[in-house]
Structure formats: structure tokens, C-alpha cells
């Protein structure tokens, strides 16, 4: 299979959706020129400015108009180049998009996708480095997707655009340029299904987005250097959460390490940890451990940034602490 | 009063709608006092001519976005009265199956994209509906209702700029009823002529007497017609006054009884009634009969709502998503 | 001691702070008239319109200007009458207030309080009924306070206004009019200290805000009808979190039920549950249980609303399930 | 060129600042290309006359809020050069101890309330600083710098309305450099004359040539003086052009080389240099000497930054709160 980047895979998924369904439009700042990470390359040329909309710096308008368009016949894909910019449009996400279907008694669905790049990338600083999936996944009515590799990116984005509910689709910046094998053609992955990215019997690494890649690296190190066999469960979708896959894996390994780049405190990992503990009480060999960022805004200085957010080595350490028990 | 409607039926229809809104809202005041309505209720009394006059120029497939004070807009745009009343009661027969309530009435089949509990949230949603029309190459129009308090929200700015840039078929109707909750407009708004806000976007802007139905019809007719033929958005400021409190039960310590009494002299319903009589278009008896039949409609709606069931509690998670159901 | 309402207690704390420190100002919509829940009664009369500011409906401005004022010599208390309105000002909370001190290297502190009413109150509907503490407590740099009774309200608000960091102060609507004994004079409760609101040996109810009241009712029922002795730990402050008090209680009772009105999924209870499980692994007699709202926007219809959000009876049921184990 | 500065020293000082900003930014371009600067860097090249001209009218205790493109504002307002350079390197000797970086430089002791990575975030912060001045009854002034792209953010609307209502001492300086990232202003903004945005708030608004230092000084002098004596806010639109890419490394496919070359003919630095020479206020040699001494300052700042240490990793949690330390 050909190998393409995460960014290319998302262009492919978007273009395929736009070709198939003329109600799909893409709106965002500076997307006509291909987007900060090349996620829109070629779309303006192929689909023209009526379907690839360069928007003013008006995030509330970008997401609010997506809601208005979604309930009147379009399938908008609204893009914010950094997830922090969603903060200027939270009313539109939390009070509008998420609630319309429910509070209007099922009269409408809100088929829109909010794409945003998140995560730490080389000293982007406190306002361009964060991961906010915990915000979105707490709000009923939103689906939340966070792929870790190009193939999943293509398959999940395709499904997200086809989905009738509002989907928050989070693209991690650190892996945007990484390549991987991606099926050609109309490739889709159902929302809400985790994948076992690596099998193992000693410990379950429950993860998503960039940390799924770090978890795979960690699993390799654990195997080669410590003879520990780690299973990596890549959630891919946080809402709806495939808790069955998580529980199946942890029931087998009896040890779980949850890994995400977002702050540990109040992070999505807490939900997973709580559910594992609720369901597998008394069956675990070690406490469920969370690997995430320490509680501070993301610092600019490279050594501080590296200290704050976890990568593979933190996962290895956490697993070694866990398997010793 | 400005130009007349062209035919009698339109006059009657407008009168019926004006009175229906008034009767509906007054009934809610009673029902609320009797403890029959949950939540809080914001009535549209005193502003009826705006919704009725504007919506007289709209087709069923045109859209409106509304506010927390949304019953009048919904009725003017043609919402089913029983469904509206039952919704305000929180019954399963409500237009939103009881999940929305007074602040969230909507009827998408009539182009009513929802009352909204967040001030000025409808502005950006209206912009999106306008974009959708333009993309689909239809000749629909969106009317975005919002208040003189709402005009200071950032969403208004973002929406107006965008609609102007893209030349979208959106008419912004600012209902200038002098207050935002308990605060006079003068305390919080930098210009006393709200139509000055249009020029900042290169958008035509016009003020009108929002209590004069025929003036509303005429002014909004032009704005809507312009939007429909691709001439872009207009800001229409409708000067009016909120006869009731901000919500039913508001003690209104922030304004004098005299001020309210003064404003009631320009009751939009009476103004239009007088016009019909003076022009010989209707007589008092005919109007009286009409009102009675409308009051009956409201009675029936109340009976419908009261006899309806509450939603079943096991349905509480329904409609969160289109396809996910709780296990 | 005299008994006053939650609302009166907060007025008392605010007025005391304003008398003591002339840099304290209060800003919000319609506060001159006393506020939706009477939380500002008499302040305009006593302190005048330069210190009690009726603001335009411009939430980003209200909170953003609080940040600007806080770093230039004032101690603003910015008020939003319903917590949902913070969604129009999340940039100012998350990207500005929370980050200023850290990203500017400690040059400034941001002494401001964001007050907002949250929670379910008699069919206020999907956009006026929620509890968003999970959002705020995930963001490093914000302190989060959620009192459950008038005395705590007075003591905590006083400390929040005196605090040099941004504090999100959440007043639950359902208990705003409830009365309780409140000390006169300059009464303060340090942020970050939980209180044991009732002692017991069979199970720990970890809670805050309105659910602390429901937990106390539940504890009474449990004692009278089921001879179960529940200990109620009222967190009062979520950030900084007094995890020691939680662990001390749960180490003793070996059973924990976490109660909040917010959605269970991704809620703050998940953080508490995770930490209990991490620290007390193998020492618990039953799984940690969470009692919170089911995952839907808050419905208007009274029976649906009552079904979605928990009160005392749900706590009783959860405890009974737990103590049977 | 408009009126002259009153004395020679002020002329020299302005020239020094203009050139210092230019030299600083050009050095960053080199350092970035060499991989010595982490993150991304937005340079102020071509817009120097705006920051320098505006800040020439400010006192140290006046405030500014800045943008993602903030080095020029900070230098003009008097930030310590070594601290600024070390910050951009992420060193512990940086003005923000390496935690901020290029987009978050700030010096509160000089009234610099921060560069900001969120477009137009500074507008509402500036409003708060203005409120603070008014409450404290001081005669300070706030200048809020923002861009032609930023003007469409809702925060601009909310801030301008409020500053106007309260008559706050805030001057809004919109730097109209024709682009927001890779998008031409014309694509996204409803009016081509941005000063039209002032009337919506009853706020005086004026446009000026942002590349003409003396015009900037004169126009902003009036706005700042008005604000200082309680005459309220002004919107000042400074027309200019961004010589460099949006960030260092931007391939700039969205505009032609000719357009950039054309704009460079009106280089604010050369315009002022010519003015000084033509008016006989300075000769080429003196200016050359001055530039050399400034380049030395920049060299020293780079050396300072390069020799400084990174922050210690165990300090990573410091400064989150004033009083809470991690256990
Ligand atoms: C974003 C937001 N802020 C505040 C409120 C509270 N609130 C509800 S109605 C209202 C006043 C609205 O005034 P206006 O826009 O003039 O409408 P009117 O009530 O006069 O019809 C306010 C402040 C809200 N619902 N949403
Ligand atoms: C709220 C927000 N939206 C988008 C961005 C991404 N962004 C950074 S700079 C920029 C363009 C800003 O244009 P302008 O205000 O004209 O300033 P200039 O870069 O021209 O100085 C954009 C869109 C951002 N930083 N913040
Ligand atoms: Mg009003
Ligand atoms: Mg620009």
C-alpha cells in the first residue's frame, strides 16, 4: 500500500466526501491556501470558492454559521487551525451545536464537523499547544474523534463528515507530517470503535491521538528491553467510547496505563480510569495509572515543554512501575 | 400608518396574528401565576407588530432565528399553536416533545430555526442559514430577530460582517424595546441610533416604528425583497417597548409605572385596530367576533396541553444523538 | 447564630471585601438591580456605579476587561448570571486569565473572581441549567470553588476575592435561597480545604455544591432507615483539591460514592475516583461509584429533568448498592 | 511628512527605535533560519513607524496591549532588549523566564500587558486596563494594537462599545497591513475603509499613513491626548504593509513579488531617514554610526541570549499559581 502523510490522508477523505456529496462545504481561515498543515491542499482548486470558504477571523461566526448551515441542508466542515481558537466559539459548540437536536425534540440533526489541530509541536507556546478533548467529551451531544495515524485519519474523517451529529475531529500537530500506509478509495472506519494496535498480555496501554504512537514506541522498548508485552488499545473515538474494547483488554492483562498528552488532572483519562475501576473492581493486579501532562500551561522553552508533556519514555516508566506490582 | 395591505384577507390575517400573540401571551401570564407553567416565561406583549409585520413578507420556506422572547416570532411564522402551548407546558405533544420549553420553541418545518436562550446566538446561525441558501442557489431569505441588548454581543459583529462580505440573504431585525432585562439601553450602548451599526459593515440600515404594523410591513418588505434578489443583508431597527416585565413575575423596579402607561398608549394592536376601523376595513363587531374565535383557539390549545402527557422518563436520553442509544 | 440565605451571605462577603479594599469592583449584567438571585442587593447603593458596574451583554468584554483590570491594579469580581454564558468568554478564561501568570513568567498575578450561577433549577432548560466545573478544573491556572451552604459561601467568597489568582466561583441556583447559620463579621475559609460535613464509618460521600446538601439528606435517610453511617466530605474547593481529606475518609470507610449534579461522563467525579483508586488500590471494599447526571442536555419537562439529574434518593440507592458488596 | 518633532533628541530617539526594531527582526530571521529560535516568529518589518510613532506619545506608566506580532510594540514601549531576545530563545533570563516565547513577550513594569497569540484578545484586556485607570482616577492611557484581520473578531465590537459607553482612555490602533495570514483583507472584510467601524460606537475614527512616522506621531498624539484628558476612545487606522511573510519561512504564494517590491518603496525607515537628511537634521554618516551602534546592541543581546541557560526543568510548575506549589 502507498504511504502518505496524515495531512494528505485528511485531504483525501475531505475531497472524497465533497465529490460524493455536494452539500459538503469546508470553511475556515486561510484554507484556500492549503491550511497551516496542508490539510486543505488542492480543495479550492477542485471545488471552488463556493465550497471552500476562506472565512474572516471570526470563530463564533465560523462555528455558529456551521450550525445554521447544518440545519438547513449543508454538511459543513468547519476548521480552526489551533484548538485554542475554539475557545472563542464555545457558545456555538456547547450551547448550540451539541444541544440543538435534543432541545428541539429530535426535529433536526446537526451534521457538522469541527476540525482543529491540537497538541504540542515544537514550542508553539501556551496558546497554541493544548489538547481540549476533555472539554468536548464532557458535553452530551458531541462526538469526539482523535486519530493517531494516517489510515485512521482518512477512515474516521470520512465517517465524521457522513455522520449526522456534530463531531469534534482533533488532528494532532506533531503527527500531521508523519506517513503511514493508507488504503485508496472510499475507506471508512466507524465512529466508536477502538482498535487493538498491538497485542500483548502483560499490560494494557489505553490511548489515542499522538500518544498512541508514543505508546507503540514504548511497547517496542518494553518488549525489547524489558520483555514486557504491552497491548495498545487505540480508542480513536472518545465519544461514543468503546469501553468494551478497553475492558476486554484490561480484563486480560489486569494492568492498565492510560496515556494522553492533555493534562492528567481532570483529563479524559480520568473517565477511562474510573470506568475500568468500576467494572473490573477486584480483578486488577495493579492500580490504573494515568500518564499525561502536568498541570501548567504549556511552556515555550524547549526543555520545559519536554518536561511537561509525556512521550514514550514516560509511558515506559509508568508501565515498569505498574508491572512490578 | 403607511401603505395598506393590498387585500382584505391580508389585513384580517395580520389582525388575527397580532391578537393571537397577545392572547397567547396573556394566557401564559395567567397560567404561570397559577403555577401551571414550569421554568420562566418572557412575553412578547407590545412588540407583536414587528414579528407579524416582518413575517407577512416571508414564505414558509424562509427561515427565522429567534430569541428568548420567541413565542411571537414563532406564531407569526406559523408554528402549530397546540404544539407551542404543549411545549411551554413541557408535555410530550409539545413541538419539541417537552425537551425545549418556552425558551427553545422551534419548528423546522416552518423555517423556525429556534428560539434561543443565549442572547444574539441566532445571528451567527442566521448567517449560516444564509450561506446555505446561497450555496444551494435558492431564493429563500433569513430573518434574524435580536434585541437592543443583544446588539452589543460580539456575535452580531461577526455575523453582520460576514453576511455583508458574502452578500447573504439575511435581514437583521433589531427589536429596540429600550431594555435588556432590568437595564436601560442608554447605560450600555454607545450610540442611541442603533441603525448607525449598519454602516460599519457597508450594510443598508433603517429605523422604523415597530408598533406601526403597516410601517413594519413596508420597511421589512423592501429589506426582504432585496435579500431575495441577491442584494444582500439589511439592518432594520424596530423601535418599540416591552409592555410586560422581562419575565412574567418581574417586579419592574427599574422603570416607572408612568413610563409603562405612556408606552401603552401606542399599543400596536389598538393602532392597527383603529386603522382598520377608520379606513372602514372592519367594524368593531367583526373584530370582536374574530377575537372571540381566537380566544377559543387559545382555550383549545390550553386544553390540549393540559390533557397531554409528560414525556416518559425512560425516554430521557432519546434525541441526544441520531444513532447512539444508551445501553 | 443568625440564619441567612446563601444569596445574602454572598452579598455580605462581597460588601465586606469592598469596604476593606477599594480596588475591589463588581461587574456584570443587571447587577445594579440586585442580580437575578439577589446576590448584589444593596451594593450599588453603598458603593456607587464606579464600583458596581452594569455591563453590556458582552461576556467576552466582561471577563476580558476583568483580566485587564486585574493586572493593572483592581480586584474585579466579574459576574455572569448563568454559567452557560461563560461559553461566550472562554477565550478570556482559558487562554488569558488562566495563563497570564505562567506565560509571562510570574510578572503578574491575576486577582479576579468569576462568579456564575450553575445547576438545575425548576425547568430552566438546556441553556440555563448546567454545571461546568469539569471544564474549569481541567485548566491549570484557575482555582475553582463550589460552596454548598451559606456559611461556606461567605467564607469562601471572601477568600476568593482576596486571592491573587483567578478563581471561578460557582453558586448553585437550587440552594441560593436556602438559609443557614452564618458567622457575622470577617469570616473566611481558606481555599483548598474540604470539610467533613458529617462523620460516619461505613461509606464516604465525596461531594460539593448542591449535592453536598443532597448527600447530607441521604446520609440521614441511610442512618435512620438503613443503619448505614455515611461520612460526608464536602470538597468546597475543587482546585486546589484537598485530596488528603478525601483519602483519609475513604481509607477509613473503604467505600466511596462521589456525587455531583454535572454529567457523570467526563465529570469532575472521574478525577476524584481515579485518584482514590490510584492511592487506595487494594484497600477498598467496593468499587468507587459516581452519582451524577446522565449524558444529555438538561431537558425542560419537569419529569425528564428530575430523571436526568440526581438528588438524595439516587445517593441513597448508590450507597445501598455499595455497602452490600 | 507632517509636523516635525520639537527637538533633535526626539528625532534621534525615533530613528534609533525604528532601526532597532528592524535590526532585531532581521536578526531573528537569520537566527530562525539557523535553527536557533524555537516556535514560530512573526516579524514587524515594514510597520515600525506605527509602534514607534504611537509610543513616542506614551509615558512609561501608560499601557499597551499587543498581538502575535509584538516585538516592535514591545521595543517601542521600552522593553529590555536582552530580556526580549533571551525570551525569544526560551532562556531563563528572558523577560518571561522562557515560558512565553515570541508570541507572549510582556513587560508589566513598562506597561506592556503582553503580546498575545489570540487575535484581538488584547482589545477587551485594554478595555479593562482603561476601566482600571478610570476607577483609580489616574491620567494614564492605554493603546490597543490589533490588525486588519483582527478587526472582524467579536471582541473588537464588545470592547469598542464598552470603551465608548464608559468614555475610557483607550486608543485603538488598527494596523492595516492588508493581510491576515495568507488572506487578503478584501476577501473577509465588509468595508474597505476600516475607519467606518468607529461611527458604529460614536467613536472618532481617523486613518493615517502608517509608514510616515511623523504622521503617525501627529495623529496618535491627538488621540492619546484626548484620551488622557477624559475625552474617551479613538479608533486610529494605520495603513501599512507587511514586508515579510506572515511568519518567518512563509513561502508567500498568496501575493506577488511585484506587490511586495512595490510596497517596499515606501519603507518607513527610509522615508524617515530621507526626511532627516533632506531637512538637514542628520547626515548619512551620523546615521550610519547610529545604526552600527544599534547593531552592536543586537549582537550583544544575541550573545546574552545564547550564553544564558534554559530554565531548570524542575521549575516547570512554578508560576502557575501565586501560592500553590506542586507536592
Ligand atoms: C449571552 C447571554 N447573556 C446574558 C443572558 C441573560 N439575558 C437574558 S435576556 C437578556 C436581555 C436581552 O435584552 P434584549 O436583547 O434587548 O432582548 P429583550 O429581552 O429586550 O427582548 C439577558 C441579559 C443571556 N440569556 N445570554
Ligand atoms: C482567535 C484567533 N484566530 C486565528 C488565529 C490565527 N492567526 C494568527 S495571526 C492571524 C492573522 C492576523 O491578521 P491581522 O490581525 O491582520 O494581523 P497581522 O498578522 O497582519 O499583523 C491569524 C488568523 C489566532 N491566532 N487567533
Ligand atoms: Mg431589549
Ligand atoms: Mg494584517
Tab-separated table of C-alpha atoms and ligand atoms in Angstrom, chain A residues 57, chain D residues 47 68-69 146-150 175-181 183 185 242 246, ligand 4:
chain	number	residue	atom	x	y	z
A	57	UNK	CA	-11.142	35.818	11.798
D	47	UNK	CA	5.296	48.507	10.174
D	68	UNK	CA	1.203	37.857	17.918
D	69	UNK	CA	3.388	40.351	16.001
D	146	UNK	CA	-4.559	44.997	16.603
D	147	UNK	CA	-4.639	44.004	12.968
D	148	UNK	CA	-6.882	44.440	9.944
D	149	UNK	CA	-7.677	40.742	10.221
D	150	UNK	CA	-8.429	41.048	13.902
D	175	UNK	CA	-2.578	48.149	11.812
D	176	UNK	CA	-3.950	47.673	8.348
D	177	UNK	CA	-1.175	45.711	6.676
D	178	UNK	CA	-3.537	44.309	4.016
D	179	UNK	CA	-3.308	40.651	5.032
D	180	UNK	CA	-4.383	38.285	7.736
D	181	UNK	CA	-2.037	35.359	7.419
D	183	UNK	CA	-5.748	36.035	3.114
D	185	UNK	CA	-8.352	41.841	3.685
D	242	UNK	CA	3.852	43.682	5.945
D	246	UNK	CA	3.153	36.070	7.961
E	4	LIG	MG1	-2.996	42.166	8.913
